[in-house]
JSON list of C-alpha atoms in Angstrom, two decimals:
[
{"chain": "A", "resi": 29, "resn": "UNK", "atom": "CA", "xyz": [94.02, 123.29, 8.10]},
{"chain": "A", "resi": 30, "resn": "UNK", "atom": "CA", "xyz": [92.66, 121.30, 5.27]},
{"chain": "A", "resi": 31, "resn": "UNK", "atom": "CA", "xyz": [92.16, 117.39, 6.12]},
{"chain": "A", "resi": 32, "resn": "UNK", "atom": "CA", "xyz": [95.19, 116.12, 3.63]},
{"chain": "A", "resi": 33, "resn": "UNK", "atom": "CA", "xyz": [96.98, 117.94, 5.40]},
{"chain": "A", "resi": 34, "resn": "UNK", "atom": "CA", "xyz": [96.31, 116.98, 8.67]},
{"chain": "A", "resi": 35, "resn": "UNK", "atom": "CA", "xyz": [96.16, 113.24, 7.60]},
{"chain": "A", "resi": 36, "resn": "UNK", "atom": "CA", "xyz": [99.86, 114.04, 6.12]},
{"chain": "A", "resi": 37, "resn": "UNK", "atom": "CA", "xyz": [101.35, 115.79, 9.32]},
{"chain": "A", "resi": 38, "resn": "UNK", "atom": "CA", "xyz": [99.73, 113.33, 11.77]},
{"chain": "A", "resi": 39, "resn": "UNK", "atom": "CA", "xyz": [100.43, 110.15, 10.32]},
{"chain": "A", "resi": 40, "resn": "UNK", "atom": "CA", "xyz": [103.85, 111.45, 9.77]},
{"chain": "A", "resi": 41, "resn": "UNK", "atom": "CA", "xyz": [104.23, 112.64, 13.89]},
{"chain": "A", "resi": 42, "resn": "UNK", "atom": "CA", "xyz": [102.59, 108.96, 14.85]},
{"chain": "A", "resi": 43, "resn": "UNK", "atom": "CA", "xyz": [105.36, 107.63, 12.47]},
{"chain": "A", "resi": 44, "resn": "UNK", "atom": "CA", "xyz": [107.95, 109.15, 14.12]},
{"chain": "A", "resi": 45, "resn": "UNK", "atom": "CA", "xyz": [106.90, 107.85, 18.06]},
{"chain": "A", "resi": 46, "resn": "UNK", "atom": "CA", "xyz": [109.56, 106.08, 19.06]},
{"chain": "A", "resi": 47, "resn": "UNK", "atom": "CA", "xyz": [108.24, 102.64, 21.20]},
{"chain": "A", "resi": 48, "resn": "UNK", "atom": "CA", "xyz": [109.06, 104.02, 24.44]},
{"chain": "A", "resi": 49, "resn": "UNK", "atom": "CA", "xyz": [106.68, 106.87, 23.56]},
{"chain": "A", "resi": 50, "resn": "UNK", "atom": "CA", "xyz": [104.27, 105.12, 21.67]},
{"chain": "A", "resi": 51, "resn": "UNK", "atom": "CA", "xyz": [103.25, 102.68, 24.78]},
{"chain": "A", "resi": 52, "resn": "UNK", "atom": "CA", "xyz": [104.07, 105.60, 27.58]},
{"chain": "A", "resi": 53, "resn": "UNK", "atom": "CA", "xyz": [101.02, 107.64, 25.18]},
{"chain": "A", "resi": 54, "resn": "UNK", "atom": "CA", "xyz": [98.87, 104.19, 24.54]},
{"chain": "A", "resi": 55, "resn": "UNK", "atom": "CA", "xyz": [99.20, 103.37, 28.75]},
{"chain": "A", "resi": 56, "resn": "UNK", "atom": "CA", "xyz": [97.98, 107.54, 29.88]},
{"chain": "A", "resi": 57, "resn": "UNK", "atom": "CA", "xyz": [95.04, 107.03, 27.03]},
{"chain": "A", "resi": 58, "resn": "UNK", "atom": "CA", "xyz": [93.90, 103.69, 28.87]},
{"chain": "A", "resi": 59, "resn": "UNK", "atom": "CA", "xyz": [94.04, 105.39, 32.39]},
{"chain": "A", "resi": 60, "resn": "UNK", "atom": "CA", "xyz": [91.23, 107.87, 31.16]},
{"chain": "A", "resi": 61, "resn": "UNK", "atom": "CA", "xyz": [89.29, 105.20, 29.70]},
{"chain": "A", "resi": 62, "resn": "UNK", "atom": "CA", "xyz": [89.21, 103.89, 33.01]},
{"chain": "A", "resi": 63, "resn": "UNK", "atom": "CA", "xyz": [87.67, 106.83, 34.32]},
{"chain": "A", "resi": 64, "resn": "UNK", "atom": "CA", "xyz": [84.68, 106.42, 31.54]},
{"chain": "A", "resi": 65, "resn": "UNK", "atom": "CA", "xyz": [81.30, 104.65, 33.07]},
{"chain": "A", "resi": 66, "resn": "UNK", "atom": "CA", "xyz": [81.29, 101.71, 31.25]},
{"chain": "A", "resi": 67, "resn": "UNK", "atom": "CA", "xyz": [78.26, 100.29, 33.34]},
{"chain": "A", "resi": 68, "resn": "UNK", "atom": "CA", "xyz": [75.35, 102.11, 31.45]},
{"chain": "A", "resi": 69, "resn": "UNK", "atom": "CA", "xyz": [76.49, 100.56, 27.87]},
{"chain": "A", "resi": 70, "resn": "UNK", "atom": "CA", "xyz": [75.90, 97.01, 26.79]},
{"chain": "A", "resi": 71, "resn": "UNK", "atom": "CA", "xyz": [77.24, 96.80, 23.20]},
{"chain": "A", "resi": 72, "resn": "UNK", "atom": "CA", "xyz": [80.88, 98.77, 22.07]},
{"chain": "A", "resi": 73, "resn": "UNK", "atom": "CA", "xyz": [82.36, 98.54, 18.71]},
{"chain": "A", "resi": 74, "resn": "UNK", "atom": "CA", "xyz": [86.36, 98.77, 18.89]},
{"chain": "A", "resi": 75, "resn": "UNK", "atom": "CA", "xyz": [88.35, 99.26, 15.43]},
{"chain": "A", "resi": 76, "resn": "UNK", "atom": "CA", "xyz": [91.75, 96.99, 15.79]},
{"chain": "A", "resi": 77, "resn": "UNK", "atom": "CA", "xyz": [94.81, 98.98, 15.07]},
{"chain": "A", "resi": 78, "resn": "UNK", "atom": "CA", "xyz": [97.33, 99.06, 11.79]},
{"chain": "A", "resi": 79, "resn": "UNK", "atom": "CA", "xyz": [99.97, 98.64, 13.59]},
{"chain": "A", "resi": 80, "resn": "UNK", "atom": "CA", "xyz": [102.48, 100.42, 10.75]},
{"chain": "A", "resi": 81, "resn": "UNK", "atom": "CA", "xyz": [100.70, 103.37, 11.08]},
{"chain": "A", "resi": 82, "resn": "UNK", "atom": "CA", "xyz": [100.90, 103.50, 15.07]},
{"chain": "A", "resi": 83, "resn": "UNK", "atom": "CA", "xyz": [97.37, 103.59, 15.53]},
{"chain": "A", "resi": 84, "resn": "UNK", "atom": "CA", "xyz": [96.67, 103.50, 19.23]},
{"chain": "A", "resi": 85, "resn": "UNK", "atom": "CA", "xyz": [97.05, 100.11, 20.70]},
{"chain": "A", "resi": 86, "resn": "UNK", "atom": "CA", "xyz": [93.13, 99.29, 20.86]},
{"chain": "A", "resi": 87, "resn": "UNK", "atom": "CA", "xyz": [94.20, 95.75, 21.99]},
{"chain": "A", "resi": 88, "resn": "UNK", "atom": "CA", "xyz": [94.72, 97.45, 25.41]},
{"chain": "A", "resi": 89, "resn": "UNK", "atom": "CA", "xyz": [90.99, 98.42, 25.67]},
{"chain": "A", "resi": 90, "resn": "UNK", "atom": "CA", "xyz": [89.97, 94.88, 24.87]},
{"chain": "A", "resi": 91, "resn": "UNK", "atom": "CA", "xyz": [91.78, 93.44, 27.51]},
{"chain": "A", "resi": 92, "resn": "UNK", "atom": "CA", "xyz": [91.19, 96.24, 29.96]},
{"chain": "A", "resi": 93, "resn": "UNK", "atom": "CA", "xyz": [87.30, 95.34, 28.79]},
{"chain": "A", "resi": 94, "resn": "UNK", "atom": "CA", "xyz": [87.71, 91.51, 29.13]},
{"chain": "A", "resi": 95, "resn": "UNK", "atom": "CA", "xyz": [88.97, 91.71, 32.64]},
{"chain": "A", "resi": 96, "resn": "UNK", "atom": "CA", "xyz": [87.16, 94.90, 33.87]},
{"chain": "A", "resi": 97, "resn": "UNK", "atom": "CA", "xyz": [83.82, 95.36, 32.19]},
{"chain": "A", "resi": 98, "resn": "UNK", "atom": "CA", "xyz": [82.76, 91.75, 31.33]},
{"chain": "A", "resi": 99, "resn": "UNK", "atom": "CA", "xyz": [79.13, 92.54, 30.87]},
{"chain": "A", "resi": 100, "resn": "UNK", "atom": "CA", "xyz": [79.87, 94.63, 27.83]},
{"chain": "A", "resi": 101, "resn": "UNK", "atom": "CA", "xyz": [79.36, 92.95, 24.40]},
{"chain": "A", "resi": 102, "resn": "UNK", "atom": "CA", "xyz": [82.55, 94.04, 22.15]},
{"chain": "A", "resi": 103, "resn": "UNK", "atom": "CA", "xyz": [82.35, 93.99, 18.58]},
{"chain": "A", "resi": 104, "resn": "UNK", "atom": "CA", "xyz": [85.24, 94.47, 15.62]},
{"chain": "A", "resi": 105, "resn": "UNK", "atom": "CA", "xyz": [85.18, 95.64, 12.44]},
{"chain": "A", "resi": 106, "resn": "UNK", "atom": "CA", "xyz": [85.17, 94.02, 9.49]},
{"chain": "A", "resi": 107, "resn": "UNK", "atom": "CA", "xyz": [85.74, 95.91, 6.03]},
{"chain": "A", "resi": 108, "resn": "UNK", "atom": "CA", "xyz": [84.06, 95.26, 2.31]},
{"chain": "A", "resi": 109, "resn": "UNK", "atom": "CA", "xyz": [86.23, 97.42, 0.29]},
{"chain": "A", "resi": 110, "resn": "UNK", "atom": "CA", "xyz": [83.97, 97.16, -2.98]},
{"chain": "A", "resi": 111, "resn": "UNK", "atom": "CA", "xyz": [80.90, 98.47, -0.88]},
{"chain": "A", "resi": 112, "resn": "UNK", "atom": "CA", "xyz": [83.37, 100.94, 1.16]},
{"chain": "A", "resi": 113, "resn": "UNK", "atom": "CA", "xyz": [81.23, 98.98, 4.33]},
{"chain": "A", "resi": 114, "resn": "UNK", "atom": "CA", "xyz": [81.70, 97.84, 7.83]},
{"chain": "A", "resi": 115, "resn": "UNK", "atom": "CA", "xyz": [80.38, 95.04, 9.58]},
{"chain": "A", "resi": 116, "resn": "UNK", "atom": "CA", "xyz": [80.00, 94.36, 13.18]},
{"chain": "A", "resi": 117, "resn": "UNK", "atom": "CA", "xyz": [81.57, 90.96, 14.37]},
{"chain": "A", "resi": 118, "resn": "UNK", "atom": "CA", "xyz": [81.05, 89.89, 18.45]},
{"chain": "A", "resi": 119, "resn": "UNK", "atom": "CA", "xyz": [84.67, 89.79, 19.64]},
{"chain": "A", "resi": 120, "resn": "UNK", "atom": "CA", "xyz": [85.18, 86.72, 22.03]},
{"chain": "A", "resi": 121, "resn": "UNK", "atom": "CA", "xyz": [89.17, 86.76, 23.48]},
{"chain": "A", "resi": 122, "resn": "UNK", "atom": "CA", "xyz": [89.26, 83.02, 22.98]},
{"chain": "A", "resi": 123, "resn": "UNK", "atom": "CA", "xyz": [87.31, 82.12, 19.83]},
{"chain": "A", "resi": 124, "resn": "UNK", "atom": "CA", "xyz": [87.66, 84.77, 17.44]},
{"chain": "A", "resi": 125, "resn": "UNK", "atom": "CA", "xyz": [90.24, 84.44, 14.84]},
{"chain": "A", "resi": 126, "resn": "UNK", "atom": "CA", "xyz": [91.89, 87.40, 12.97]},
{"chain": "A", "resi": 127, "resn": "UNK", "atom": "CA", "xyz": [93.29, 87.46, 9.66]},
{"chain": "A", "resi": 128, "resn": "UNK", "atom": "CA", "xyz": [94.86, 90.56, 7.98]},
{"chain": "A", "resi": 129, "resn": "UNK", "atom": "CA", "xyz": [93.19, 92.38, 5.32]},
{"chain": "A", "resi": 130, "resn": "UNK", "atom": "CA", "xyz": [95.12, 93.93, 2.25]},
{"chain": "A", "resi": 131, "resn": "UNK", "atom": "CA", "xyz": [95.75, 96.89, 3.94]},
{"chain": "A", "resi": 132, "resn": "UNK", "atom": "CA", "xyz": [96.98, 94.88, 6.92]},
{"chain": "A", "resi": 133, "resn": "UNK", "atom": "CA", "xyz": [94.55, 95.52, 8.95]},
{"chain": "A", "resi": 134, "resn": "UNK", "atom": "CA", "xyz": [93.77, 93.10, 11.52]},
{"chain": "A", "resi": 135, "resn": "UNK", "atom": "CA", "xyz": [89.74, 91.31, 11.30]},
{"chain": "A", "resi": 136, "resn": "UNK", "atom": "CA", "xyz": [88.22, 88.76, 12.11]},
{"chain": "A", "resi": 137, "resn": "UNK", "atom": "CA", "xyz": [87.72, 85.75, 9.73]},
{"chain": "A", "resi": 138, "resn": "UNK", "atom": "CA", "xyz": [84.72, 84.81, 10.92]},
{"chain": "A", "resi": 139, "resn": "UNK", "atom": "CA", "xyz": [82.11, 85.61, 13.12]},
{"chain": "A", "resi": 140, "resn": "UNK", "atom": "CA", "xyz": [78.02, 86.71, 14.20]},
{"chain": "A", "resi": 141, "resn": "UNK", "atom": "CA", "xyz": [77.33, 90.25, 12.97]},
{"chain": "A", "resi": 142, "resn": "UNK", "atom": "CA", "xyz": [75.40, 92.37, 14.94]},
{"chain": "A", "resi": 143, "resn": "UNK", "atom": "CA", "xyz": [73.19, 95.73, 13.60]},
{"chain": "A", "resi": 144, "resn": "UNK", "atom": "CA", "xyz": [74.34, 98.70, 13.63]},
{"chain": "A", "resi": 145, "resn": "UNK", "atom": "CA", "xyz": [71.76, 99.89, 15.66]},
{"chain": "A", "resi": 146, "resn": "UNK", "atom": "CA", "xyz": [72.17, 97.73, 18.47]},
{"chain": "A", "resi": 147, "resn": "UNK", "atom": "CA", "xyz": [75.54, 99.57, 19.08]},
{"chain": "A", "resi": 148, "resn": "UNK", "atom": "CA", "xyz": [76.25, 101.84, 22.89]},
{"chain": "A", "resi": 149, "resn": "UNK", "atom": "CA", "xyz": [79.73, 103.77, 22.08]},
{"chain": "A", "resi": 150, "resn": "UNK", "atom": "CA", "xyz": [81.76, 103.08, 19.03]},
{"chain": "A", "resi": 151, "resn": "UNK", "atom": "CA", "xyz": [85.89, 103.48, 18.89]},
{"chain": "A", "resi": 152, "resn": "UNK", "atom": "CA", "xyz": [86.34, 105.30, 15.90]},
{"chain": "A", "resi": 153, "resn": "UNK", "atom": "CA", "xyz": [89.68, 105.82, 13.97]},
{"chain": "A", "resi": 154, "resn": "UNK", "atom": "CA", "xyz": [91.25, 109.36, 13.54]},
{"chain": "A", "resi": 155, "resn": "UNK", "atom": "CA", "xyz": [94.42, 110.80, 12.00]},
{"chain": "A", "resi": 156, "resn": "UNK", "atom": "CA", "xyz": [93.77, 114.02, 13.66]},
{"chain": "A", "resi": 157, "resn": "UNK", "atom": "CA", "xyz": [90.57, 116.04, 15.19]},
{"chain": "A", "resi": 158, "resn": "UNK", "atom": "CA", "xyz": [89.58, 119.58, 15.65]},
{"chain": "A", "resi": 159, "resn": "UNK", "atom": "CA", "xyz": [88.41, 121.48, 19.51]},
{"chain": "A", "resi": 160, "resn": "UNK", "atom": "CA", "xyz": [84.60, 120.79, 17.48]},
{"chain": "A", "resi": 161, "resn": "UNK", "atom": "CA", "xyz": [85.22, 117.37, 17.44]},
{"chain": "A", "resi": 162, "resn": "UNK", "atom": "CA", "xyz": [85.48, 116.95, 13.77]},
{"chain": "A", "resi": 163, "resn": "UNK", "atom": "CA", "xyz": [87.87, 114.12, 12.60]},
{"chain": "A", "resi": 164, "resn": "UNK", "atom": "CA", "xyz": [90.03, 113.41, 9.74]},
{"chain": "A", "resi": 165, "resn": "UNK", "atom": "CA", "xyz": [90.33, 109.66, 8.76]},
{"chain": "A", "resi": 166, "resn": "UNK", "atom": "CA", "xyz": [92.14, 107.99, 6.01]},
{"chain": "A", "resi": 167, "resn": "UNK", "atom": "CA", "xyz": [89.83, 109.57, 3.61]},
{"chain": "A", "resi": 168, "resn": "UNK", "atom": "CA", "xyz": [87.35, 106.39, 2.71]},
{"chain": "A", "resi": 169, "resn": "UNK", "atom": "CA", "xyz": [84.81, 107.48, 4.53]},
{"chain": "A", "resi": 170, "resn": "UNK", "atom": "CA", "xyz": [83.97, 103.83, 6.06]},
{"chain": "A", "resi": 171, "resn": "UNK", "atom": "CA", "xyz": [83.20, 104.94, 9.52]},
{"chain": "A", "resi": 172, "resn": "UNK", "atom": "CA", "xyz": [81.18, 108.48, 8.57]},
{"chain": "A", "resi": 173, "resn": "UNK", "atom": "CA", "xyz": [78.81, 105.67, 6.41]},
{"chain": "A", "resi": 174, "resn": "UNK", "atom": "CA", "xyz": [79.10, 103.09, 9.26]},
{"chain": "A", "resi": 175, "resn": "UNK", "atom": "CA", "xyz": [77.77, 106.19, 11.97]},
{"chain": "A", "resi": 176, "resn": "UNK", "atom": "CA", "xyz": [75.07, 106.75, 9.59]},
{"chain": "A", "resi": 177, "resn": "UNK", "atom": "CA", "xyz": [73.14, 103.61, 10.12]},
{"chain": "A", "resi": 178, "resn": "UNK", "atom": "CA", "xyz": [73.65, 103.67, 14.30]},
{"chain": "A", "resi": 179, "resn": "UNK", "atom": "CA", "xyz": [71.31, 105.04, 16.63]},
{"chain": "A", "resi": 180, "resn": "UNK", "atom": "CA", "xyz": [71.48, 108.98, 16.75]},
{"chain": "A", "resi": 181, "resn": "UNK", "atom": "CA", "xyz": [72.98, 108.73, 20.69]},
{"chain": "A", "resi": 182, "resn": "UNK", "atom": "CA", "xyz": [75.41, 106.00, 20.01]},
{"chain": "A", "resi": 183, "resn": "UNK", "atom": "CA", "xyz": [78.61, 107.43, 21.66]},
{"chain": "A", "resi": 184, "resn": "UNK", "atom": "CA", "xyz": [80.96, 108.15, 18.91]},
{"chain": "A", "resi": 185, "resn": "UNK", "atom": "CA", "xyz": [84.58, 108.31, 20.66]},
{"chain": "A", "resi": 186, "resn": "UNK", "atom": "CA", "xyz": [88.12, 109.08, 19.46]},
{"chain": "A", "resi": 187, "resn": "UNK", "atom": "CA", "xyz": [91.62, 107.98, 20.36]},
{"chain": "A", "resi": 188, "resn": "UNK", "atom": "CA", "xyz": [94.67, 110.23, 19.48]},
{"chain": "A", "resi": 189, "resn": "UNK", "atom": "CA", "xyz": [98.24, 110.98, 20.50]},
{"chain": "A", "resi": 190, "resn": "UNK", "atom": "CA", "xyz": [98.03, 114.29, 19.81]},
{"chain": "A", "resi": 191, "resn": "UNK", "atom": "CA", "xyz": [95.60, 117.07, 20.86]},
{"chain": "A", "resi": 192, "resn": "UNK", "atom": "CA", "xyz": [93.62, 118.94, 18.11]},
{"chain": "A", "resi": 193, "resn": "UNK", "atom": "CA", "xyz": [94.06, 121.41, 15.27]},
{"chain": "A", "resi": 194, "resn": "UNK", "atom": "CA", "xyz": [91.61, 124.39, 15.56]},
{"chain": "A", "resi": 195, "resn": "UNK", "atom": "CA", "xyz": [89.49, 123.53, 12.83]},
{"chain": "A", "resi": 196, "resn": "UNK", "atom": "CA", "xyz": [89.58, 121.35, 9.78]},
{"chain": "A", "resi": 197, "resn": "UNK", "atom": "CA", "xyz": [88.71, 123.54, 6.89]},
{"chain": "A", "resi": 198, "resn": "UNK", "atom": "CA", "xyz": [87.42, 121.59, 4.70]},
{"chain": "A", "resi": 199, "resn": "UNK", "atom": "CA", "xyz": [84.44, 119.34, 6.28]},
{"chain": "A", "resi": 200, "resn": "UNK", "atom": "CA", "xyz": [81.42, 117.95, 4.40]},
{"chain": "A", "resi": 201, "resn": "UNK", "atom": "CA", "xyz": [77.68, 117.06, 5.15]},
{"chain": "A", "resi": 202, "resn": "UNK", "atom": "CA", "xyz": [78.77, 113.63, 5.68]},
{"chain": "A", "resi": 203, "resn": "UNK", "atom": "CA", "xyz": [81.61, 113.87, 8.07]},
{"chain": "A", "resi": 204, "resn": "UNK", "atom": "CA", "xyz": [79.45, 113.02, 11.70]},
{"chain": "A", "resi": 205, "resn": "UNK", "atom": "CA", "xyz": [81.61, 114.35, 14.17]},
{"chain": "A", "resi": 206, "resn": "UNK", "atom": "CA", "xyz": [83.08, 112.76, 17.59]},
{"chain": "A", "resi": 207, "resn": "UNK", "atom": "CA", "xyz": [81.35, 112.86, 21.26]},
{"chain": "A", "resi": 208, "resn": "UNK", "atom": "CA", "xyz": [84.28, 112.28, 22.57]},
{"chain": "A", "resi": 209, "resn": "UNK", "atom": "CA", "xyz": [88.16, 112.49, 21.75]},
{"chain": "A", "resi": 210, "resn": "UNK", "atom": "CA", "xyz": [90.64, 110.61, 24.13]},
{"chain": "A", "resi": 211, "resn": "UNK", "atom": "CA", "xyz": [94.12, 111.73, 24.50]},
{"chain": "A", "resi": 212, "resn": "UNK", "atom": "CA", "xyz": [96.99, 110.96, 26.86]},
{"chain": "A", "resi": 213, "resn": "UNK", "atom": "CA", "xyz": [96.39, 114.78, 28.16]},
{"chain": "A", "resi": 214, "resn": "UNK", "atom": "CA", "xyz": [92.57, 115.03, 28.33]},
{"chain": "A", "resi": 215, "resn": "UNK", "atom": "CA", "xyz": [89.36, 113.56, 27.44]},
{"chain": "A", "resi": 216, "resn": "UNK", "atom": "CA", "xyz": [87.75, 115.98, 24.85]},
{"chain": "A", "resi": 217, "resn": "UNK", "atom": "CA", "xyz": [84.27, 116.29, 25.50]},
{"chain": "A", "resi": 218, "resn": "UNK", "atom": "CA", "xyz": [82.37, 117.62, 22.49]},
{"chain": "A", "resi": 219, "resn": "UNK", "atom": "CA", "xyz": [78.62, 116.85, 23.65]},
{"chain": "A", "resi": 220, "resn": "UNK", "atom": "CA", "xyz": [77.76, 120.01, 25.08]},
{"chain": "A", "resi": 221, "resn": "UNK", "atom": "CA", "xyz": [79.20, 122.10, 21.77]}
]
């Protein structure tokens, strides 16, 4: 399956959740998170969902992270859409502000920004993913440039509804694929591909 595809029929199933489903999905996601060893990681980057295209509630992992794994730095994304760039903003529960971006995304106004490089794991948006661990995002390519400039063992992890497609067909030599894809079924582990 080609990736416009996928981005098509995926955005159009996570659409379609009704709110029921939506949070029953979001709450069996968060349950394997919890199984994840968060202990051996200092610094994780979380995207914040668009919440009109049912993007998995990553608001549940910061709070799950706030009261849970304290020790762990969290950082947010925020977007430069002329340089097609993400920075890294420390995410405090009670200081940081977010605004919306034009594409209604939620980021924070203000904030430190911390290197790339200095990043553990990093939540990464998907539309869909493959059983290689190849992803399809919204077609930008903000987070295969972002990946670029972390550390080669930064833990790049997925969140989706839906399990995989068996392969996208039409991947380039920039698309850096997952670690890791969370689903309410499974956690995908791609490392040992």
């Amino acid at each position: 399956m080609d990736k416009a595809t996928i981005r098509k029929q995926y955005l159009d199933m996570r659409i379609k959740l009704a709110r029921s489903s939506y949070w029953m999905l979001t709450e069996e996601i968060m349950e394997h998170i919890k199984l994840i060893d968060w202990k051996r990681l200092h610094t994780v980057h979380v995207f914040l969902p668009i919440r009109k295209n049912n993007e998995v509630d990553t608001f549940s992992i910061l709070n799950y992270f706030k009261h849970e794994q304290p020790q762990l730095k969290i950082l947010v994304p925020r977007t430069d859409f002329k340089r097609l760039s993400v920075s890294n903003i420390v995410f405090d529960h009670e200081f940081t502000i977010l605004g919306r971006n034009k594409y209604d995304i939620p980021e924070p106004i203000h904030g430190k920004i911390v290197p790339a490089l200095e990043i553990d794991a990093v939540f990464i948006p998907l539309l869909g993913f493959d059983v290689n661990g190849n992803r399809v995002g919204y077609g930008k390519g903000f987070y295969d440039r972002f990946l670029s400039e972390c550390s080669p063992d930064v833990v790049k992890i997925g969140l989706s509804f839906f399990d995989p497609v068996e392969k996208i067909s039409d991947l380039n030599k920039y698309d850096i694929p997952l670690d890791l894809c969370i689903t309410p079924r499974k956690i995908w582990d791609f490392r040992s591909l």
